[in-house]
Coordinates of C-alpha atoms and ligand atoms in Angstrom, one line a residue:
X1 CA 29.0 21.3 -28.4
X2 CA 28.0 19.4 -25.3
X3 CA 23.8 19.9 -24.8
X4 CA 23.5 21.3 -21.7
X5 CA 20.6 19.5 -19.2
X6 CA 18.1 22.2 -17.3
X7 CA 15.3 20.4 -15.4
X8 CA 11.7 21.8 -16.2
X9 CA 10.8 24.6 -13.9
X10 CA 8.5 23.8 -11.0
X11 CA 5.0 24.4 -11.5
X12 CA 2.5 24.8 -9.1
X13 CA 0.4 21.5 -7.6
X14 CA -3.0 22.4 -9.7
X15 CA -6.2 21.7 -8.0
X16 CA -7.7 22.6 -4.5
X17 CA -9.0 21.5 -1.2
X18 CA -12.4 23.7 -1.3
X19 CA -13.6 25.7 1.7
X20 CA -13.0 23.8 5.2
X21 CA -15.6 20.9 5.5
X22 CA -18.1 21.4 2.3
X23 CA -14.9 20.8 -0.1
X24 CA -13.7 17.3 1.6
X25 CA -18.0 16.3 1.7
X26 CA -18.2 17.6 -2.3
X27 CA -15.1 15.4 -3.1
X28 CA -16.5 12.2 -0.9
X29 CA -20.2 12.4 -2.5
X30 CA -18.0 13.0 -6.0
X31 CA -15.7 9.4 -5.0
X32 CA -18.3 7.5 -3.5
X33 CA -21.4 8.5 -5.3
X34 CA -21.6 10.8 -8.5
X35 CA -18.7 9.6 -9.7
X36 CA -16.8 6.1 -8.2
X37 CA -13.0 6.2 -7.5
X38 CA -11.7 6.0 -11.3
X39 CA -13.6 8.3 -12.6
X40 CA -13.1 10.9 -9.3
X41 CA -9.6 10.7 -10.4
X42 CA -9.7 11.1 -14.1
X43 CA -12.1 13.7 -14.3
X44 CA -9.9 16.2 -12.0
X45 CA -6.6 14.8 -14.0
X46 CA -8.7 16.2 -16.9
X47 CA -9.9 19.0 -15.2
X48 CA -6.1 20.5 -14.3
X49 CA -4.8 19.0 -17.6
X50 CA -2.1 17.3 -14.5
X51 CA -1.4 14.0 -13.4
X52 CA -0.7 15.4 -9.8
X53 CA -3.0 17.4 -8.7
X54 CA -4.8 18.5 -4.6
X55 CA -8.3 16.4 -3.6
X56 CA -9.7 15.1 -0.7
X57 CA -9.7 11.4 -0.1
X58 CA -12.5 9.8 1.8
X59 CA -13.3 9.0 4.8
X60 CA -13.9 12.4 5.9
X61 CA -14.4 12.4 9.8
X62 CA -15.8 15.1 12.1
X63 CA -12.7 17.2 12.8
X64 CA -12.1 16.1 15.9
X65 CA -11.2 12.7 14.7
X66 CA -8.0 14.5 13.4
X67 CA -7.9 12.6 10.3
X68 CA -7.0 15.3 7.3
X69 CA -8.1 13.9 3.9
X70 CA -6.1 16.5 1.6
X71 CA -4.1 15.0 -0.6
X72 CA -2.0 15.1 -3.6
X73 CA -3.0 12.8 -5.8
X74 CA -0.4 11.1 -8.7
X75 CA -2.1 9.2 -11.6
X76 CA 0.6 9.0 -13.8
X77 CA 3.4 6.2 -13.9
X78 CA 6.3 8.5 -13.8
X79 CA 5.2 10.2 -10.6
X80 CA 3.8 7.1 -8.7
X81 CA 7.4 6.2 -8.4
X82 CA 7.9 8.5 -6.2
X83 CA 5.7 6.2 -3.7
X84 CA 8.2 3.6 -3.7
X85 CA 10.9 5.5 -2.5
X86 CA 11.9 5.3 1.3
X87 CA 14.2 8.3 1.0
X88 CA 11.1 10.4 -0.2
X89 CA 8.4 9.2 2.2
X90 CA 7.0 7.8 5.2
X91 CA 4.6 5.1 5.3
X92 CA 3.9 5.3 9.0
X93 CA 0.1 4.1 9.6
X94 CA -0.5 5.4 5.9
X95 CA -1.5 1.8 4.4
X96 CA -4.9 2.7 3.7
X97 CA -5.3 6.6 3.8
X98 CA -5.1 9.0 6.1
X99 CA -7.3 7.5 8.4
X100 CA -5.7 4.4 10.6
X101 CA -8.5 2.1 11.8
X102 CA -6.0 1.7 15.3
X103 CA -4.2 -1.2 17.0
X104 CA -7.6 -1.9 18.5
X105 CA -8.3 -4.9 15.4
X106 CA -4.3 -6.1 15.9
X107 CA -4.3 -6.8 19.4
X108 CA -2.3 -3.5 20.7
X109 CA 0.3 -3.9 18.3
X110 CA 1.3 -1.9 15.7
X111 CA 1.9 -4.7 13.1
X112 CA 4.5 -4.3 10.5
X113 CA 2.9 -3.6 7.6
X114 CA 1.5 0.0 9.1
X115 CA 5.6 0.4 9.8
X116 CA 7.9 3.0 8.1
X117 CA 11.4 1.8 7.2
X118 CA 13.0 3.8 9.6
X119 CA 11.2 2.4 12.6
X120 CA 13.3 -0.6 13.9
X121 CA 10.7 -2.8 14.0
X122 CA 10.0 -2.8 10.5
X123 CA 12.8 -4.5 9.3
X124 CA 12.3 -7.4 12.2
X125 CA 8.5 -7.8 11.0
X126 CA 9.5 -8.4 7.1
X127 CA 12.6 -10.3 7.5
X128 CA 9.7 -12.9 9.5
X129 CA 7.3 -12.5 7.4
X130 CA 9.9 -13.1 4.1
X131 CA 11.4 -16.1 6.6
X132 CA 7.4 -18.0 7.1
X133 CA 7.3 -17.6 3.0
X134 CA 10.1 -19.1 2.6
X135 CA 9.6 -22.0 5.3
X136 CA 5.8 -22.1 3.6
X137 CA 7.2 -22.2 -0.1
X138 CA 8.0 -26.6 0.9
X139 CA 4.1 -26.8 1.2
X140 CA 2.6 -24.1 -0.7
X141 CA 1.7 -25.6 -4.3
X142 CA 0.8 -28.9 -2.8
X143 CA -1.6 -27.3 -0.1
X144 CA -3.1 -24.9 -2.9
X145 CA -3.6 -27.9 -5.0
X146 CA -5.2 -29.9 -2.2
X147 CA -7.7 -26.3 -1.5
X148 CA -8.5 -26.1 -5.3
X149 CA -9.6 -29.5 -5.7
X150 CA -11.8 -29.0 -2.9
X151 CA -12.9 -25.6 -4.3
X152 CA -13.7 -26.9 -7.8
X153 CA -15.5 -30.2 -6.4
X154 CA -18.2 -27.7 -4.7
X155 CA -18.5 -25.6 -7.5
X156 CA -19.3 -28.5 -10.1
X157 CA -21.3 -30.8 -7.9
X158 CA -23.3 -26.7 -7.5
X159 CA -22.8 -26.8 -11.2
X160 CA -24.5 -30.0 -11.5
X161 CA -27.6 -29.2 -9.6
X162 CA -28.5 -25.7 -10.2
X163 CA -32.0 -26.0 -11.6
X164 CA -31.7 -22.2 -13.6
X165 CA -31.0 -22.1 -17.1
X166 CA -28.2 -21.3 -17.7
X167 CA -26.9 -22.6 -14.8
X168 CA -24.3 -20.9 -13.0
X169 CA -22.5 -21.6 -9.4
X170 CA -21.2 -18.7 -7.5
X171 CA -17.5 -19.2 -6.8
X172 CA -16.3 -17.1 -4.4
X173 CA -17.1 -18.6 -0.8
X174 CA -15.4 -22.0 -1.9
X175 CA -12.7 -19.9 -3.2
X176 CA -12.2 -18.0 0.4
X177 CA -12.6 -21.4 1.7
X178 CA -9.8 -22.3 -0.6
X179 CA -7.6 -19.8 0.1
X180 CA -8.2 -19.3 3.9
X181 CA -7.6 -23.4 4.8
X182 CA -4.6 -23.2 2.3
X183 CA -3.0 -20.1 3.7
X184 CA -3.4 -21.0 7.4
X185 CA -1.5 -24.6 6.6
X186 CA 1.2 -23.0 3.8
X187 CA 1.9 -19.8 5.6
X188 CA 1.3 -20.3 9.5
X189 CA 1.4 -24.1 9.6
X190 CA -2.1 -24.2 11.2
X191 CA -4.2 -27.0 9.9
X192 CA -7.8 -25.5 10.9
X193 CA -9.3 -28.1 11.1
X194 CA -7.9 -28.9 13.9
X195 CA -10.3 -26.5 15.6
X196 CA -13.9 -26.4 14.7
X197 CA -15.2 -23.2 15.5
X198 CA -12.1 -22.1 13.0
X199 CA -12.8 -24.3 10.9
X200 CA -16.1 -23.1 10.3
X201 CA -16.4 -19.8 11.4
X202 CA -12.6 -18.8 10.3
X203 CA -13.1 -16.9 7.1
X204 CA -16.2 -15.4 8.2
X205 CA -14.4 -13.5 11.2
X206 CA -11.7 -12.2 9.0
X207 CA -14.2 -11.1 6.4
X208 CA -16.2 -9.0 9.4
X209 CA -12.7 -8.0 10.9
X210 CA -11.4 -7.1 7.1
X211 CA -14.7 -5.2 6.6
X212 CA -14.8 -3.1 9.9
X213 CA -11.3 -1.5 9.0
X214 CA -12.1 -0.8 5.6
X215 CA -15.8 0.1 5.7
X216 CA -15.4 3.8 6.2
X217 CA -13.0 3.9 2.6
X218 CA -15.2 1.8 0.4
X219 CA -18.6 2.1 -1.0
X220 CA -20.9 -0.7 0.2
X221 CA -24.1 0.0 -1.9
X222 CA -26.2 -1.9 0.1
X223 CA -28.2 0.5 1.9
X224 CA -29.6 3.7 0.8
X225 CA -27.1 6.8 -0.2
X226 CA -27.5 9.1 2.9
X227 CA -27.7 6.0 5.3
X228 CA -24.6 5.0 4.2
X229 CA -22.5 7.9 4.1
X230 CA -23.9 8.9 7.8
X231 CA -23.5 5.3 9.0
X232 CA -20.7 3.7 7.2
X233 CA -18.2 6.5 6.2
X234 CA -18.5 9.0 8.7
X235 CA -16.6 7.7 12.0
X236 CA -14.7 4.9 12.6
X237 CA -15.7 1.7 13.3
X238 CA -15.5 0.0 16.8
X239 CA -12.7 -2.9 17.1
X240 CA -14.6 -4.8 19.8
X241 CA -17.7 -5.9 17.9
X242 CA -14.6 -8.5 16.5
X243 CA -12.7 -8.5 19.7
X244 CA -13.9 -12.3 20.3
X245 CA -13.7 -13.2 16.5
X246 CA -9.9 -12.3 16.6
X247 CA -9.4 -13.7 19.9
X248 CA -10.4 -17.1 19.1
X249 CA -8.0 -16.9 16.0
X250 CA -5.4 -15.6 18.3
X251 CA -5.4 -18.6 20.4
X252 CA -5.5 -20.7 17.1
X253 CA -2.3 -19.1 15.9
X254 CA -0.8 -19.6 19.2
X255 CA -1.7 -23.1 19.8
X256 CA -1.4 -24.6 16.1
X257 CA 0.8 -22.1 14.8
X258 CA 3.5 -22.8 17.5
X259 CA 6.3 -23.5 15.0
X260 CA 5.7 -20.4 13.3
X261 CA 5.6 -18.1 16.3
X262 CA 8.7 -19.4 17.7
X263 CA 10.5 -18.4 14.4
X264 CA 9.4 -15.1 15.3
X265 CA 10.4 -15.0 19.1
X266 CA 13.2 -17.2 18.5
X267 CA 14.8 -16.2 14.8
X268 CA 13.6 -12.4 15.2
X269 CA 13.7 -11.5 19.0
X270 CA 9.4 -10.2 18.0
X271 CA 7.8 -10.6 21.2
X272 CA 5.2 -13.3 21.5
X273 CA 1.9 -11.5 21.4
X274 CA 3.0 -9.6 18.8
X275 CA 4.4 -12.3 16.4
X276 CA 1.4 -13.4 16.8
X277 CA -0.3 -10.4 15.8
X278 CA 1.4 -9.6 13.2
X279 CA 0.8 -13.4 11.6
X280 CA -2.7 -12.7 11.8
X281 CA -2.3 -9.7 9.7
X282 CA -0.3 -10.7 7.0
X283 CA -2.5 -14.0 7.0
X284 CA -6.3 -11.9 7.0
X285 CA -5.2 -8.9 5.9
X286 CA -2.4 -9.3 3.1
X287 CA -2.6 -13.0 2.5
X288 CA -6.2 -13.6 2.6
X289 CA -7.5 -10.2 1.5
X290 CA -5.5 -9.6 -1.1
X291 CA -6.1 -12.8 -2.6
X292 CA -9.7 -12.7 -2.1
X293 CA -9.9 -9.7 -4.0
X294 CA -7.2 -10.8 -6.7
X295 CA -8.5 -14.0 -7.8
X296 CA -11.8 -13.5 -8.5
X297 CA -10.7 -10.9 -11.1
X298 CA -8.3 -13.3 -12.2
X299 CA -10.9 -16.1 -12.8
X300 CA -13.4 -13.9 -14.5
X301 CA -11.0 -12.1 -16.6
X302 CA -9.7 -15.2 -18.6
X303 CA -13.5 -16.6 -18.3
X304 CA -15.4 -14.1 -19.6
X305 CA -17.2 -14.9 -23.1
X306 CA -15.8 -14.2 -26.2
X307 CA -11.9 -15.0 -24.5
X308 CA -12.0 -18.6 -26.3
X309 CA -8.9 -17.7 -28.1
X310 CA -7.5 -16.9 -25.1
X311 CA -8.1 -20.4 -23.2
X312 CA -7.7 -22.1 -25.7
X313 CA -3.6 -20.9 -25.9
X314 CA -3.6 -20.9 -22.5
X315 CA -4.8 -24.7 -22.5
X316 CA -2.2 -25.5 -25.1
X317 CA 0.6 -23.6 -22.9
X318 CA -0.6 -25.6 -19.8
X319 CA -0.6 -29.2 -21.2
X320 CA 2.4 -29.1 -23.2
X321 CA 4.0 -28.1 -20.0
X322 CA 2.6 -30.1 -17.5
X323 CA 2.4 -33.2 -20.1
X324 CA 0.4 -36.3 -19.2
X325 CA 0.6 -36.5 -15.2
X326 CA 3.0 -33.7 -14.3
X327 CA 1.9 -31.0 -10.8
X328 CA 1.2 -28.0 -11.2
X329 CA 3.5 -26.3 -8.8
X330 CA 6.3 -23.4 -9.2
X331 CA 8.4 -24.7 -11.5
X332 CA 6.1 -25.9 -13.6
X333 CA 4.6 -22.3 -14.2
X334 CA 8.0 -20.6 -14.3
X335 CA 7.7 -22.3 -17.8
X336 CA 4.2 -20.8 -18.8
X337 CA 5.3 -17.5 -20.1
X338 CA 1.3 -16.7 -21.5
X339 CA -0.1 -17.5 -18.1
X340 CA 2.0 -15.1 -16.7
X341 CA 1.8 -12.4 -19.3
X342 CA -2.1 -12.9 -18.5
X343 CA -1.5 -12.8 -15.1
X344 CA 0.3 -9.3 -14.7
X345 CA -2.0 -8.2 -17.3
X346 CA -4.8 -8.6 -14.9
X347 CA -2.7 -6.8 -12.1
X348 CA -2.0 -3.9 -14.7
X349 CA -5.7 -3.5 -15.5
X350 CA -7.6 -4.3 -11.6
X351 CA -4.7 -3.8 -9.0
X352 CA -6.4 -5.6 -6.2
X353 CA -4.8 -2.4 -3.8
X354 CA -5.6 0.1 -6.4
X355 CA -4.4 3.1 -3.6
X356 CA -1.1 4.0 -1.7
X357 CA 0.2 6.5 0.4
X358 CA 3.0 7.8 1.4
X359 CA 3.9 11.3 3.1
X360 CA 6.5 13.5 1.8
X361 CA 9.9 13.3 4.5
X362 CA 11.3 16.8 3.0
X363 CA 10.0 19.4 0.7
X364 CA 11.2 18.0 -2.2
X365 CA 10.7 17.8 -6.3
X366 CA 8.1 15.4 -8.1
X367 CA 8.7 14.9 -11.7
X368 CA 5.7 13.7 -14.0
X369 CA 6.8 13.2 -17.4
X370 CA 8.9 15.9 -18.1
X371 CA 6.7 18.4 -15.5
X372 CA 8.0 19.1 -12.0
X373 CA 6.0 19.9 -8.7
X374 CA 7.1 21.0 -5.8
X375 CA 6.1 19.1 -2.7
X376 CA 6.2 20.1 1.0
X377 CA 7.5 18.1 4.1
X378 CA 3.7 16.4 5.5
X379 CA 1.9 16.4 2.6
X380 CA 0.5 13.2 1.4
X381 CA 0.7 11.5 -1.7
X382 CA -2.1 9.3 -2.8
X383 CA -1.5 7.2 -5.7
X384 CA -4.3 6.1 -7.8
X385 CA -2.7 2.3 -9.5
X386 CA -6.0 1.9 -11.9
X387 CA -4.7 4.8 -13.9
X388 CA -0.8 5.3 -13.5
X389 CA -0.9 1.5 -15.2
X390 CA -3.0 2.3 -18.2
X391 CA -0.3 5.7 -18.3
X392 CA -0.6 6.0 -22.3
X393 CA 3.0 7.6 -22.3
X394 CA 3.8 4.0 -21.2
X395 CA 1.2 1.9 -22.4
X396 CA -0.5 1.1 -25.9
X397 CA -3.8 0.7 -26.3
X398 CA -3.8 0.9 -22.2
X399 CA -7.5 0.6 -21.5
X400 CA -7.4 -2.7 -23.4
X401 CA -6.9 -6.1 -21.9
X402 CA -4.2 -7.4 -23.9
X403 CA -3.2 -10.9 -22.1
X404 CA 0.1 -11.1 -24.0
X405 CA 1.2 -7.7 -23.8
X406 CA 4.6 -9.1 -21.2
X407 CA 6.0 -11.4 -23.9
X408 CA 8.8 -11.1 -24.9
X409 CA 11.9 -8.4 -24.9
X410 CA 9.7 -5.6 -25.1
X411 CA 7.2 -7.2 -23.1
X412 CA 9.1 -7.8 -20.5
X413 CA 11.0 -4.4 -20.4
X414 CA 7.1 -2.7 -19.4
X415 CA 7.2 -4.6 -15.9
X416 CA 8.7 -2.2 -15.0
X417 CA 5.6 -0.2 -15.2
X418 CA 3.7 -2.8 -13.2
X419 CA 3.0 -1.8 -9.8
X420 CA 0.4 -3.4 -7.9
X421 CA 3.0 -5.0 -5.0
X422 CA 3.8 -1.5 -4.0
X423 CA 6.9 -1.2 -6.5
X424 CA 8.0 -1.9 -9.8
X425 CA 7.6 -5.6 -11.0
X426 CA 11.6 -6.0 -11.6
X427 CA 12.0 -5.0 -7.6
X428 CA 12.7 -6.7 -4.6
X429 CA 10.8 -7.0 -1.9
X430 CA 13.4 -6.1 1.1
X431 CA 13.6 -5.0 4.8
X432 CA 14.6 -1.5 3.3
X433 CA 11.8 -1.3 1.5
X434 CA 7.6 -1.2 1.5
X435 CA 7.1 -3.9 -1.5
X436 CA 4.8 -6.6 -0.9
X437 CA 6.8 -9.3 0.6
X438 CA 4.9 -11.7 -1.2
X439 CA 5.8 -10.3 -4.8
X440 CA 6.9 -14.1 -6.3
X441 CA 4.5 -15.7 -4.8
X442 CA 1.5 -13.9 -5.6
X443 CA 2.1 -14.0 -9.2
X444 CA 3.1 -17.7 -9.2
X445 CA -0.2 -18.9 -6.9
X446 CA -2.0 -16.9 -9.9
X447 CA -0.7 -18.4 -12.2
X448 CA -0.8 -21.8 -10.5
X449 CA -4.7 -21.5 -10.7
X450 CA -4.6 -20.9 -14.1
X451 CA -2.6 -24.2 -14.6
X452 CA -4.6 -26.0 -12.3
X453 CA -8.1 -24.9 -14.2
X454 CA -6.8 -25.8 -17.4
X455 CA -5.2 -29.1 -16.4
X456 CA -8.8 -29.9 -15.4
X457 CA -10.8 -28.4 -17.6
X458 CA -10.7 -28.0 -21.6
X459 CA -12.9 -24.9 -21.4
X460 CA -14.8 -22.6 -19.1
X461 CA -16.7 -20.0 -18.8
X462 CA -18.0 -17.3 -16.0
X463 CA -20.2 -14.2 -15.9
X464 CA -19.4 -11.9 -12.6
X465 CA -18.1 -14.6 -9.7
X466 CA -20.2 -17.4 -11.1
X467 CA -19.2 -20.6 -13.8
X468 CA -21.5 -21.1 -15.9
X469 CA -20.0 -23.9 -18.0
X470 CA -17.2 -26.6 -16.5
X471 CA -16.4 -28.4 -19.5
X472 CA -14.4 -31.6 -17.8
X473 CA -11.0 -32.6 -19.8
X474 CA -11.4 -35.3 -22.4
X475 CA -8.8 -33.7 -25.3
X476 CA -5.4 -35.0 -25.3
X477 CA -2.3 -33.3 -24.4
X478 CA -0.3 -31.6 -27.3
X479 CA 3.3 -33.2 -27.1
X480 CA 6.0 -31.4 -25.9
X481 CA 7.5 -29.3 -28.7
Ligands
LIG1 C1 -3.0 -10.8 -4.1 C2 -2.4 -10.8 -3.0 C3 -1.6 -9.6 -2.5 C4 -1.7 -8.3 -2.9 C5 -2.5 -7.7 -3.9 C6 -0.7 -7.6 -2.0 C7 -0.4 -6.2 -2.2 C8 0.4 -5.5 -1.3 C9 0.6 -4.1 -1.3 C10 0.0 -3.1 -2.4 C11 1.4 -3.8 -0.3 C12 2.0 -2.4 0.0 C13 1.0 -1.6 0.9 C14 1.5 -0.3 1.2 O1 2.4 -0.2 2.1 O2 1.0 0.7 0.6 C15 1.8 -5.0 0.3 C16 2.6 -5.1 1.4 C17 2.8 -6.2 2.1 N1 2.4 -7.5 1.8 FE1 1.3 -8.0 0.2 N2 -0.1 -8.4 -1.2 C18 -0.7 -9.7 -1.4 C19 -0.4 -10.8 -0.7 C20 0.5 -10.9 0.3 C21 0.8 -12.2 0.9 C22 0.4 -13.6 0.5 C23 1.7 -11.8 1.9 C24 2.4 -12.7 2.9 C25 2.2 -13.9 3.1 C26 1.9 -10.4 1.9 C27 2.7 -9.7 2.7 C28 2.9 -8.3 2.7 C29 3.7 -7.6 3.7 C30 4.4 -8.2 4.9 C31 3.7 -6.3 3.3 C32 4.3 -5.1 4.0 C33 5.7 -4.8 3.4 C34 6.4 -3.8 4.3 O3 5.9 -3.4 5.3 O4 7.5 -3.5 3.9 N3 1.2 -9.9 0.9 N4 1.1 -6.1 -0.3

């Protein structure tokens, strides 16, 4: 007898939006407030006994604004596939809700990344921006290397000096410094300091540029609860407080970034000005934003007390790779299987974009682990990465950190499950598609500065975004089995 195949019958999308204005406000004090974005998630997943289920995401605007924050929300690693597919939804000016902060902060142009695949532009933006990686891959480990050093010569001589016990030296403005001077030389072929104020000033203007488009979706906690929701997260913020900011990293693109601009007129047919802007994009917002959230976890991950074991494997896997005087640079860490086990494992646990969107094309069916939803043309999806990576129909022990949990076959058969560049781990990033065009390389700079720490370094240790202990390299290398 041959088993016949019925799909599970549709069920209704559990959960819902509240009455007009006082639901989306309950939901916003619930995300920002009473009960921070995981737990805003779980607790209604819990709630409708449903990995899919109708909330409001935050910002909520005045209505006038026109910016609707229902959603339907997918927490589960079955159904936040459903993100990645271009035949199922649109991405247009979805990349960080339903609210778009406007071209205003890209110079008038609508860059890339805010693109859905079937806009034309879209595939012209990636192929350049997959063309300056690739150009940039010549320099990239040697710049980074160059950026560390400089990084970890701050933070020691900080080290050195700090007069608390136990001393401790913040990490994370030589690290922007790090990654900002690194990225503008590997990616746009800008050297800055060939320009002072950017030298200087650089990182600081994309930090202010980064925070006014994200302000009204994150919870600051800096000033009181009601101030903040009534100043921060209740209209948009204005593009021209950074309007001079950007402009002096415009001409710095334009002027020292020449080569890298022309591939775009040239290689791409972009227009000028916006080659230009959307460079300045994928290096603040992608390039330097996503690695200025990533690393930091990274870093204080692997140094948190008690993860001695830990470093001390990953030592061992370093050395006996890198042997006596050998670079750290890509191939070198292709051959570091730990370091990258660790690596996704940190991805898996703190996505540094832990939401996407995506709006549904066509009424069409969402499946969820053997349930089925119906979905209507212009609703939005919302994934939530923090949980559909710790899904425990996929995942053991999935609230653990478990460095080596990608070694190996069976390891290596849940990267599937690993989603933090917008897609599944064994993807490629292509013009037909909305994975991080930056996939490789994101993973291999990570694990670069893992090589790099422990080529230096026989142990450290951090607490939050500070080292407290730099222990400089005086064991020998294991030899090469
Ligand atoms: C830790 C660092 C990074 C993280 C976490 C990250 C994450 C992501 C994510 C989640 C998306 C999809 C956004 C969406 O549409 O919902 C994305 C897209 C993208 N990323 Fe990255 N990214 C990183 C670094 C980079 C770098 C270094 C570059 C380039 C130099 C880059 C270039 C892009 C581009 C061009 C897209 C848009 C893809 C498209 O429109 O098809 N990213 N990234």
């Amino acid at each position: 007898m041959v088993p016949s195949f019925r799909p599970p019958a549709t069920r209704p999308i559990p959960g819902s939006y509240g009455l007009p204005v006082l639901g989306p406000l309950r939901d916003r004090l619930d995300y920002f407030w009473f009960q921070g974005a995981e737990e805003f998630f779980r607790h209604r997943a819990a709630e409708h006994k449903s990995t899919v289920f109708r909330a409001n995401i935050p910002p909520t605007f005045p209505f006038f604004l026109g910016v609707d924050p229902r959603v339907v929300a997918v927490v589960d690693a079955d159904s936040f596939t459903a993100l990645f597919d271009p035949a199922l939804v649109d991405k247009r000016d979805v990349l960080i809700g339903p609210y778009s902060p406007g071209v205003g902060f890209t110079g008038g142009t609508r860059v890339g990344v805010y693109l859905d695949t079937e806009e034309p532009d879209h595939a012209r933006t990636k192929a350049f921006v997959i063309d300056l990686l690739r150009r940039g891959a010549r320099t990239w480990a040697a710049e980074f290397r160059s950026a560390v050093d400089d990084m970890l010569a701050t933070v020691e001589a900080d080290l050195n000096k700090a007069d608390s016990a136990p001393a401790s030296a913040s990490y994370l403005l030589p690290l922007q410094k790090c990654i900002f001077r690194f990225l503008c030389k590997a990616l746009v072929g800008a050297d800055p300091a060939a320009d002072s104020l950017v030298d200087r000033f650089g990182l600081f203007i994309l930090d202010l540029w980064l925070g006014l488009q994200l302000l009204p979706t994150q919870k600051v906690g800096a000033i009181p609860q009601p101030l903040e929701e009534l100043l921060l997260h209740s209209f948009p913020m204005p593009s021209f407080a950074i309007k001079p900011g950007y402009d002096l990293l415009y001409r710095f693109v334009e002027k020292h970034g020449a080569g890298a601009v022309s591939i775009g007129e040239k290689e791409h047919g972009i227009d000028r000005k916006d080659a230009i802007n959307n460079i300045l994009f994928v290096l603040g917002f992608n390039a330097f934003g996503g690695f200025s959230v990533f690393l930091p976890f990274l870093i204080s991950e692997v140094g948190k007390a008690g993860r001695d074991g830990l470093r001390l494997r990953l030592r061992e896997e370093v050395r006996r790779v890198l042997g006596d005087g050998g670079d750290v640079g890509f191939t070198a860490v292709r051959e570091m299987p730990l370091a990258r086990s660790t690596v996704y494992e940190v991805l898996r646990m703190q996505p540094p974009v832990p939401l996407q969107f995506g709006r549904a094309r066509r009424d069409f069916v969402l499946r969820s682990h053997g349930a089925a939803y119906e979905v209507s043309k212009g609703e939005l999806l919302c994934g939530y990465q923090p949980l559909a990576m710790r899904d425990p129909a996929v995942f053991d022990r999935p609230d653990e950190f478990v460095p080596e949990r990608f070694l190996g076959n069976n390891g290596e058969k849940l990267l599937q499950y690993v989603y933090w560049s917008n897609g599944p781990e064994t993807g490629e990033p292509t013009i037909g598609n909305k994975q991080c065009a930056a996939k490789e390389v994101v993973v291999a700079t990570a694990c670069m500065l893992l090589a790099e720490l422990f080529r230096r370094y026989d142990d450290f240790e951090c607490e939050g975004t500070s080292f407290t202990k730099l222990e400089k390299r005086q064991l020998t290398t294991p030899t090469p089995s």
